[in-house]
Amino acid sequence: SGWENQVKASAKIRSRNGHSVLVTGAAGFVGAHASLALKRRGDGVVGLDNFNSYYDISLKKSRKSQLLDRAGVFVVDGDINDAVLLRKLFGIVHFTHVLHLAAQAGVRYAMVNPNSYIKSNVDGFVNLLEVAKSTNPQPAIVWASSSSVYGLNTKVPFSEKDRTDQPASLYAATKKAGEEIAHTYNHIYGLSITGLRFFTVYGPWGRPDMAYFFFTKDILKRRPISIFEGAQHTTVARDFTYIDDIVKGCLSALDTAKKSTGSGGKKKGEAQFRIINLGNTSPVSVNKLVSILEKLLKVKAKKKVVLMPRNGDVPFTHANISLARKELGYRPTTDLETGLKKFVKWYLDYYGTKKKSAF
Ligand code: NAD
């Protein structure tokens, strides 16, 4: 059928590495950038996304039409919970790798729709692992965990050996559950699996539910913005990591992934299991974030200081990236001001020409 042919064409490999990658969450922020980077270097890429309405669907559709369609990446409109669809895809293409980025993201939305986190981050992930483990040969899996697993841990910088038994949000709990589940699939079925703990990813085509994004919108609209402070008015800070650095880390994780050792569900020796931080190792306070945005937008923000509610946000994140350096040769190169400059340029361009209402 036409659909199958589009999948096959998109999976066509031009590089010598022979990679053919299924990217889940391909219409998402990280997924679109990663799919594009993979395609540009010649990997075969097929995307999968359910285009859900957690945030502006038109932004997801624009990432697809403006970034992916143009590059020749086909995105299947479907859900990771659809086992029939996944089996069909694995039947059409022999995927050597899966870059699994589909998830219910964001911490606050769990107070509105808790089940969406279980459905995508736990059930959907298991469903994908089930299909991967019974594919022969099995693909290597790289997926997005999150810095949120460090939860209420206060020892900084966060390193992979630190405790992750105090999640502060349901989002964090499902990401942590994903790590435990992935470990068992590695242990029992010989799947090669790498979990990447992303730290606050930002950049062009980013997510409208994240602070840097809605601050930009509100500052431009001359609306007041809420600056949260932790208990006892401690600073809230994030280890903001630029999208291109995260994408490089993802590609390197795919390139250094060992082959799965099981086949068709039968265990054959040890396979690789890794959990690695991908951050920037330089946390920036929310106040500093706002002052950079004020400078770039040439508009003074109307700041309203609020004590941080217990909505799942943690006060501070800071990555130790020595493992990423060693395992992946990962070296983030973009500082927050440089990265935000690129974000703001994209924002003004995208909303300025497409949706005048953003101003
Ligand atoms: P995103 O929401 O932009 O992308 C996720 C995409 O997955 C969306 O396009 C969504 O439509 C799709 N999706 C969700 N559930 C699905 C399902 N059941 N089936 C098929 N598609 C589904 O988020 P993002 O910022 O690109 O995040 C990518 C991954 O990185 C996620 O796993 C997220 O939890 C993780 N992460 C992101 C950050 C960050 O700061 N952006 C930080 C830590 C971890």
Short mmCIF file of C-alpha atoms and ligand atoms in Angstrom, two decimals:
data_model
loop_
_atom_site.label_atom_id
_atom_site.label_comp_id
_atom_site.label_asym_id
_atom_site.label_seq_id
_atom_site.Cartn_x
_atom_site.Cartn_y
_atom_site.Cartn_z
CA SER A 1 0.00 0.00 0.00
CA GLY A 2 0.97 3.68 -0.23
CA TRP A 3 1.51 3.84 3.51
CA GLU A 4 3.91 0.88 3.51
CA ASN A 5 5.85 2.33 0.60
CA GLN A 6 6.24 5.65 2.41
CA VAL A 7 7.55 3.80 5.47
CA LYS A 8 10.02 1.87 3.30
CA ALA A 9 11.21 4.99 1.49
CA SER A 10 11.73 6.82 4.78
CA ALA A 11 13.71 3.87 6.18
CA LYS A 12 16.11 3.87 3.23
CA ILE A 13 19.70 4.01 4.46
CA ARG A 14 22.32 6.23 2.79
CA SER A 15 25.06 6.11 5.42
CA ARG A 16 27.67 3.42 5.85
CA ASN A 17 26.68 2.79 9.46
CA GLY A 18 23.63 0.86 8.20
CA HIS A 19 21.34 2.29 10.87
CA SER A 20 17.63 2.20 10.44
CA VAL A 21 15.95 3.94 13.36
CA LEU A 22 12.38 4.06 14.62
CA VAL A 23 11.91 7.39 16.40
CA THR A 24 8.86 7.48 18.67
CA GLY A 25 7.54 10.92 19.61
CA ALA A 26 8.96 12.19 16.30
CA ALA A 27 6.58 15.16 16.11
CA GLY A 28 7.68 16.19 19.61
CA PHE A 29 10.37 18.74 20.41
CA VAL A 30 13.35 16.42 20.85
CA GLY A 31 11.97 13.80 18.45
CA ALA A 32 11.71 16.19 15.50
CA HIS A 33 15.25 17.52 15.97
CA ALA A 34 16.70 14.03 16.46
CA SER A 35 14.88 12.58 13.43
CA LEU A 36 16.16 15.41 11.28
CA ALA A 37 19.76 14.96 12.46
CA LEU A 38 19.61 11.20 11.84
CA LYS A 39 18.15 11.64 8.36
CA ARG A 40 20.69 14.33 7.46
CA ARG A 41 23.60 12.04 8.24
CA GLY A 42 22.07 9.26 6.13
CA ASP A 43 20.39 6.95 8.62
CA GLY A 44 17.07 5.38 7.70
CA VAL A 45 14.41 7.04 9.89
CA VAL A 46 10.74 6.30 10.48
CA GLY A 47 8.80 8.44 12.94
CA LEU A 48 5.80 7.53 15.07
CA ASP A 49 3.63 10.00 16.98
CA ASN A 50 0.02 10.10 18.17
CA PHE A 51 -0.19 13.92 17.83
CA ASN A 52 -2.00 14.17 21.16
CA SER A 53 -3.41 17.45 22.44
CA TYR A 54 -1.28 17.85 25.60
CA TYR A 55 -0.06 21.05 23.95
CA ASP A 56 -0.77 22.90 20.69
CA ILE A 57 -1.24 20.21 18.02
CA SER A 58 -0.54 22.72 15.27
CA LEU A 59 3.03 23.09 16.57
CA LYS A 60 3.49 19.30 16.30
CA LYS A 61 2.04 19.39 12.77
CA SER A 62 4.38 22.25 11.84
CA ARG A 63 7.41 20.32 13.08
CA LYS A 64 6.25 17.48 10.85
CA SER A 65 5.57 19.59 7.76
CA GLN A 66 8.39 22.15 8.10
CA LEU A 67 11.17 19.92 9.43
CA LEU A 68 10.38 16.28 8.72
CA ASP A 69 8.38 16.16 5.47
CA ARG A 70 10.98 18.36 3.79
CA ALA A 71 13.80 16.04 4.89
CA GLY A 72 11.93 12.94 3.75
CA VAL A 73 11.16 11.54 7.20
CA PHE A 74 7.78 9.81 7.20
CA VAL A 75 5.84 10.03 10.47
CA VAL A 76 3.27 7.35 11.15
CA ASP A 77 0.24 8.72 13.00
CA GLY A 78 -0.18 6.12 15.73
CA ASP A 79 0.19 5.18 19.38
CA ILE A 80 2.96 3.19 21.09
CA ASN A 81 0.16 1.31 22.86
CA ASP A 82 -0.97 -0.13 19.50
CA ALA A 83 0.87 -3.50 19.41
CA VAL A 84 -0.64 -4.46 16.06
CA LEU A 85 0.71 -1.28 14.47
CA LEU A 86 4.16 -1.73 16.05
CA ARG A 87 4.42 -5.35 14.85
CA LYS A 88 3.38 -4.25 11.41
CA LEU A 89 6.10 -1.56 11.36
CA PHE A 90 8.78 -4.00 12.55
CA GLY A 91 7.56 -6.36 9.82
CA ILE A 92 7.99 -3.77 7.07
CA VAL A 93 11.39 -2.44 8.23
CA HIS A 94 14.23 -4.16 10.00
CA PHE A 95 14.95 -1.48 12.61
CA THR A 96 18.47 -1.74 13.99
CA HIS A 97 17.66 0.90 16.65
CA VAL A 98 14.74 2.50 18.41
CA LEU A 99 15.04 6.05 19.75
CA HIS A 100 12.09 6.14 22.11
CA LEU A 101 11.03 9.70 22.95
CA ALA A 102 7.23 9.38 23.03
CA ALA A 103 5.97 10.11 26.53
CA GLN A 104 3.60 12.16 28.60
CA ALA A 105 5.96 14.98 29.56
CA GLY A 106 5.56 17.83 32.05
CA VAL A 107 5.09 17.52 35.82
CA ARG A 108 2.08 19.74 36.57
CA TYR A 109 -0.33 18.06 34.15
CA ALA A 110 -0.32 14.96 36.38
CA MET A 111 -2.70 16.80 38.66
CA VAL A 112 -5.12 17.07 35.73
CA ASN A 113 -4.62 13.71 34.01
CA PRO A 114 -2.58 11.24 36.08
CA ASN A 115 -3.49 8.24 33.93
CA SER A 116 -1.93 9.70 30.81
CA TYR A 117 1.49 9.28 32.49
CA ILE A 118 0.88 5.60 33.29
CA LYS A 119 -0.56 4.99 29.83
CA SER A 120 2.32 6.40 27.77
CA ASN A 121 5.33 6.18 30.10
CA VAL A 122 4.65 2.75 31.60
CA ASP A 123 2.11 0.78 29.51
CA GLY A 124 3.30 2.21 26.19
CA PHE A 125 6.95 1.62 27.04
CA VAL A 126 6.26 -2.00 28.03
CA ASN A 127 4.33 -2.48 24.81
CA LEU A 128 7.29 -1.21 22.78
CA LEU A 129 9.75 -3.40 24.70
CA GLU A 130 7.52 -6.45 24.17
CA VAL A 131 7.56 -5.94 20.41
CA ALA A 132 11.31 -5.19 20.40
CA LYS A 133 12.18 -8.27 22.43
CA SER A 134 10.27 -10.60 20.10
CA THR A 135 11.76 -9.11 16.92
CA ASN A 136 14.62 -11.04 15.38
CA PRO A 137 17.27 -9.63 15.39
CA GLN A 138 16.34 -7.34 18.26
CA PRO A 139 16.93 -3.59 17.88
CA ALA A 140 19.09 -1.68 20.38
CA ILE A 141 16.96 0.73 22.39
CA VAL A 142 17.84 4.28 23.46
CA TRP A 143 15.17 6.12 25.40
CA ALA A 144 14.55 9.32 27.33
CA SER A 145 14.45 9.12 31.08
CA SER A 146 14.66 12.38 33.00
CA SER A 147 16.59 14.38 35.59
CA SER A 148 13.33 14.38 37.54
CA VAL A 149 14.20 10.89 38.85
CA TYR A 150 16.62 12.58 41.27
CA GLY A 151 13.55 14.07 42.92
CA LEU A 152 14.11 15.37 46.42
CA ASN A 153 17.77 14.30 46.42
CA THR A 154 19.71 17.42 47.46
CA LYS A 155 23.24 16.21 46.77
CA VAL A 156 24.49 18.15 43.74
CA PRO A 157 25.64 17.72 41.08
CA PHE A 158 23.43 14.68 40.42
CA SER A 159 25.38 11.62 39.39
CA GLU A 160 23.94 8.35 38.12
CA LYS A 161 24.80 6.53 41.35
CA ASP A 162 22.82 8.97 43.51
CA ARG A 163 19.55 7.97 45.11
CA THR A 164 16.42 8.11 42.98
CA ASP A 165 13.94 6.76 45.50
CA GLN A 166 12.20 10.06 46.30
CA PRO A 167 10.22 11.10 43.21
CA ALA A 168 8.48 14.47 43.62
CA SER A 169 5.94 14.00 40.84
CA LEU A 170 3.99 11.26 39.12
CA TYR A 171 5.98 12.09 35.99
CA ALA A 172 9.22 11.32 37.85
CA ALA A 173 7.72 8.14 39.28
CA THR A 174 6.81 6.86 35.79
CA LYS A 175 10.28 7.73 34.43
CA LYS A 176 11.86 5.87 37.32
CA ALA A 177 9.49 2.94 36.72
CA GLY A 178 10.64 2.97 33.09
CA GLU A 179 14.26 2.57 34.23
CA GLU A 180 13.42 -0.45 36.40
CA ILE A 181 11.26 -1.99 33.65
CA ALA A 182 13.99 -1.47 31.03
CA HIS A 183 16.49 -3.14 33.32
CA THR A 184 14.37 -6.28 33.52
CA TYR A 185 13.96 -6.46 29.74
CA ASN A 186 17.70 -6.21 29.42
CA HIS A 187 18.26 -8.88 32.04
CA ILE A 188 15.68 -11.40 30.85
CA TYR A 189 15.62 -10.90 27.09
CA GLY A 190 19.09 -9.62 26.30
CA LEU A 191 17.88 -6.29 24.90
CA SER A 192 20.57 -3.64 24.64
CA ILE A 193 19.12 -0.57 26.37
CA THR A 194 20.37 2.94 27.15
CA GLY A 195 18.36 5.37 29.26
CA LEU A 196 19.30 9.05 28.95
CA ARG A 197 18.37 11.37 31.81
CA PHE A 198 17.73 14.65 29.98
CA PHE A 199 18.07 17.89 31.97
CA THR A 200 15.64 20.72 31.00
CA VAL A 201 15.96 20.75 27.22
CA TYR A 202 15.23 24.05 25.43
CA GLY A 203 15.56 25.57 21.98
CA PRO A 204 13.78 26.37 18.69
CA TRP A 205 10.56 24.37 18.14
CA GLY A 206 10.45 23.82 21.93
CA ARG A 207 7.57 22.94 24.19
CA PRO A 208 5.01 25.65 25.04
CA ASP A 209 4.44 24.16 28.52
CA MET A 210 8.00 24.98 29.61
CA ALA A 211 8.93 28.15 31.55
CA TYR A 212 11.40 29.70 29.05
CA PHE A 213 8.69 29.36 26.36
CA PHE A 214 5.70 30.83 28.21
CA PHE A 215 7.88 33.52 29.84
CA THR A 216 8.83 34.65 26.33
CA LYS A 217 5.19 34.76 25.30
CA ASP A 218 4.06 36.59 28.46
CA ILE A 219 6.91 39.11 28.43
CA LEU A 220 6.10 39.98 24.80
CA LYS A 221 2.43 40.34 25.71
CA ARG A 222 3.35 42.56 28.66
CA ARG A 223 1.66 40.11 31.01
CA PRO A 224 2.98 39.45 34.53
CA ILE A 225 5.07 36.32 35.00
CA SER A 226 5.32 34.25 38.19
CA ILE A 227 8.81 33.62 39.53
CA PHE A 228 8.79 30.71 41.94
CA GLU A 229 11.10 30.53 44.89
CA GLY A 230 11.75 27.43 46.96
CA ALA A 231 11.01 27.07 50.67
CA GLN A 232 12.80 29.77 52.76
CA HIS A 233 13.08 31.74 49.50
CA THR A 234 15.89 29.61 48.13
CA THR A 235 16.68 30.04 44.46
CA VAL A 236 15.02 27.84 41.88
CA ALA A 237 17.53 26.83 39.21
CA ARG A 238 17.69 24.49 36.23
CA ASP A 239 20.53 22.89 34.33
CA PHE A 240 19.22 24.16 30.96
CA THR A 241 20.56 22.02 28.11
CA TYR A 242 20.43 23.16 24.49
CA ILE A 243 18.58 20.92 22.04
CA ASP A 244 21.58 20.42 19.68
CA ASP A 245 23.68 19.15 22.60
CA ILE A 246 20.93 16.70 23.60
CA VAL A 247 20.59 15.49 20.00
CA LYS A 248 24.35 14.88 19.78
CA GLY A 249 24.12 12.85 22.99
CA CYS A 250 21.23 10.79 21.57
CA LEU A 251 23.08 10.07 18.32
CA SER A 252 26.19 9.09 20.19
CA ALA A 253 24.16 6.77 22.44
CA LEU A 254 22.78 5.09 19.30
CA ASP A 255 26.26 4.82 17.79
CA THR A 256 27.83 3.32 20.91
CA ALA A 257 24.93 0.94 21.63
CA LYS A 258 26.05 -2.66 21.55
CA LYS A 259 23.96 -5.21 19.68
CA SER A 260 21.22 -6.91 21.64
CA THR A 261 22.22 -10.46 22.53
CA GLY A 262 18.81 -12.10 22.65
CA SER A 263 16.93 -13.09 19.54
CA GLY A 264 13.23 -13.57 19.16
CA GLY A 265 12.82 -13.53 22.92
CA LYS A 266 15.49 -16.12 23.76
CA LYS A 267 18.23 -15.03 26.11
CA LYS A 268 21.80 -15.34 24.85
CA GLY A 269 24.33 -13.85 27.23
CA GLU A 270 24.88 -10.37 28.61
CA ALA A 271 23.58 -7.29 26.83
CA GLN A 272 24.32 -3.68 27.53
CA PHE A 273 22.31 -1.64 30.05
CA ARG A 274 23.24 2.00 30.61
CA ILE A 275 21.70 4.98 32.41
CA ILE A 276 23.43 8.25 31.55
CA ASN A 277 22.87 11.94 32.46
CA LEU A 278 22.64 14.41 29.56
CA GLY A 279 22.86 17.88 31.04
CA ASN A 280 24.88 21.06 30.79
CA THR A 281 26.54 21.13 34.26
CA SER A 282 25.76 24.80 34.72
CA PRO A 283 22.50 25.51 36.53
CA VAL A 284 20.95 28.93 35.97
CA SER A 285 18.45 30.58 38.31
CA VAL A 286 15.00 31.48 37.09
CA ASN A 287 15.80 35.16 37.75
CA LYS A 288 18.83 34.95 35.49
CA LEU A 289 16.74 33.19 32.84
CA VAL A 290 14.27 36.09 32.94
CA SER A 291 16.99 38.73 32.74
CA ILE A 292 18.48 37.06 29.64
CA LEU A 293 15.02 36.97 28.03
CA GLU A 294 14.44 40.66 28.90
CA LYS A 295 17.69 41.55 27.19
CA LEU A 296 16.98 39.47 24.08
CA LEU A 297 13.35 40.61 23.77
CA LYS A 298 14.17 44.22 24.72
CA VAL A 299 11.14 44.23 27.03
CA LYS A 300 11.12 44.53 30.82
CA ALA A 301 9.27 41.66 32.52
CA LYS A 302 6.54 42.26 35.11
CA LYS A 303 7.74 39.89 37.80
CA LYS A 304 5.57 38.45 40.52
CA VAL A 305 7.40 36.43 43.17
CA VAL A 306 5.51 33.41 44.45
CA LEU A 307 6.55 30.73 46.92
CA MET A 308 6.90 27.41 45.13
CA PRO A 309 3.82 25.25 45.52
CA ARG A 310 4.23 21.49 45.96
CA ASN A 311 3.15 20.74 42.41
CA GLY A 312 5.91 18.30 41.52
CA ASP A 313 8.63 20.77 40.57
CA VAL A 314 11.97 20.33 42.33
CA PRO A 315 13.93 23.47 43.33
CA PHE A 316 17.25 22.63 41.73
CA THR A 317 18.81 20.43 39.03
CA HIS A 318 22.50 20.08 38.16
CA ALA A 319 24.02 17.26 36.14
CA ASN A 320 27.31 15.54 36.66
CA ILE A 321 28.16 14.52 33.08
CA SER A 322 31.40 12.62 33.55
CA LEU A 323 29.77 9.32 32.58
CA ALA A 324 28.33 10.88 29.38
CA ARG A 325 31.76 12.28 28.60
CA LYS A 326 33.37 8.88 29.02
CA GLU A 327 30.68 6.68 27.40
CA LEU A 328 29.44 9.02 24.69
CA GLY A 329 32.20 11.57 24.19
CA TYR A 330 29.46 14.06 25.13
CA ARG A 331 30.53 17.70 25.46
CA PRO A 332 27.75 20.30 25.59
CA THR A 333 28.85 23.48 23.83
CA THR A 334 25.94 25.92 23.98
CA ASP A 335 25.48 28.24 26.96
CA LEU A 336 22.03 29.51 27.94
CA GLU A 337 22.36 32.98 26.44
CA THR A 338 23.51 31.64 23.06
CA GLY A 339 20.80 28.98 23.04
CA LEU A 340 18.03 31.38 24.05
CA LYS A 341 19.09 33.77 21.32
CA LYS A 342 18.37 31.00 18.80
CA PHE A 343 15.09 30.17 20.52
CA VAL A 344 13.92 33.80 20.50
CA LYS A 345 14.85 34.18 16.84
CA TRP A 346 12.79 31.11 16.01
CA TYR A 347 9.89 32.24 18.23
CA LEU A 348 9.63 35.68 16.63
CA ASP A 349 9.89 34.15 13.20
CA TYR A 350 7.36 31.37 13.77
CA TYR A 351 4.70 33.32 15.62
CA GLY A 352 5.41 36.60 13.89
CA THR A 353 4.68 35.30 10.43
CA LYS A 354 2.23 32.53 11.20
CA LYS A 355 0.16 33.68 14.14
CA LYS A 356 0.01 37.41 14.75
CA SER A 357 -2.04 36.66 17.87
CA ALA A 358 1.14 35.69 19.73
CA PHE A 359 1.95 39.37 20.23
P1 NAD B 1 7.15 16.32 23.55
O1 NAD B 1 5.90 16.25 24.33
O2 NAD B 1 7.38 17.49 22.69
O3 NAD B 1 7.33 15.01 22.67
C1 NAD B 1 6.72 13.79 22.95
C2 NAD B 1 5.95 13.36 21.72
O4 NAD B 1 5.43 12.05 21.95
C3 NAD B 1 4.75 14.26 21.42
O5 NAD B 1 4.80 14.72 20.09
C4 NAD B 1 3.54 13.37 21.65
O6 NAD B 1 2.49 13.65 20.73
C5 NAD B 1 4.11 11.98 21.47
N1 NAD B 1 3.42 10.96 22.27
C6 NAD B 1 3.06 11.03 23.57
N2 NAD B 1 2.46 9.89 23.96
C7 NAD B 1 2.45 9.07 22.88
C8 NAD B 1 1.96 7.76 22.64
N3 NAD B 1 1.35 7.08 23.61
N4 NAD B 1 2.13 7.21 21.41
C9 NAD B 1 2.74 7.91 20.42
N5 NAD B 1 3.21 9.16 20.59
C10 NAD B 1 3.06 9.74 21.80
O7 NAD B 1 8.34 16.19 24.63
P2 NAD B 1 9.93 16.37 24.46
O8 NAD B 1 10.32 17.55 25.24
O9 NAD B 1 10.31 16.26 23.03
O10 NAD B 1 10.42 15.09 25.25
C11 NAD B 1 10.91 13.92 24.60
C12 NAD B 1 11.25 12.90 25.67
O11 NAD B 1 12.25 13.43 26.54
C13 NAD B 1 10.08 12.53 26.58
O12 NAD B 1 10.22 11.17 26.94
C14 NAD B 1 10.30 13.39 27.80
O13 NAD B 1 9.71 12.82 28.95
C15 NAD B 1 11.81 13.38 27.88
N6 NAD B 1 12.38 14.53 28.61
C16 NAD B 1 12.26 15.79 28.10
C17 NAD B 1 12.82 16.85 28.79
C18 NAD B 1 12.73 18.27 28.29
O14 NAD B 1 13.18 19.18 29.00
N7 NAD B 1 12.19 18.53 27.10
C19 NAD B 1 13.51 16.64 30.00
C20 NAD B 1 13.61 15.34 30.47
C21 NAD B 1 13.05 14.29 29.75
#
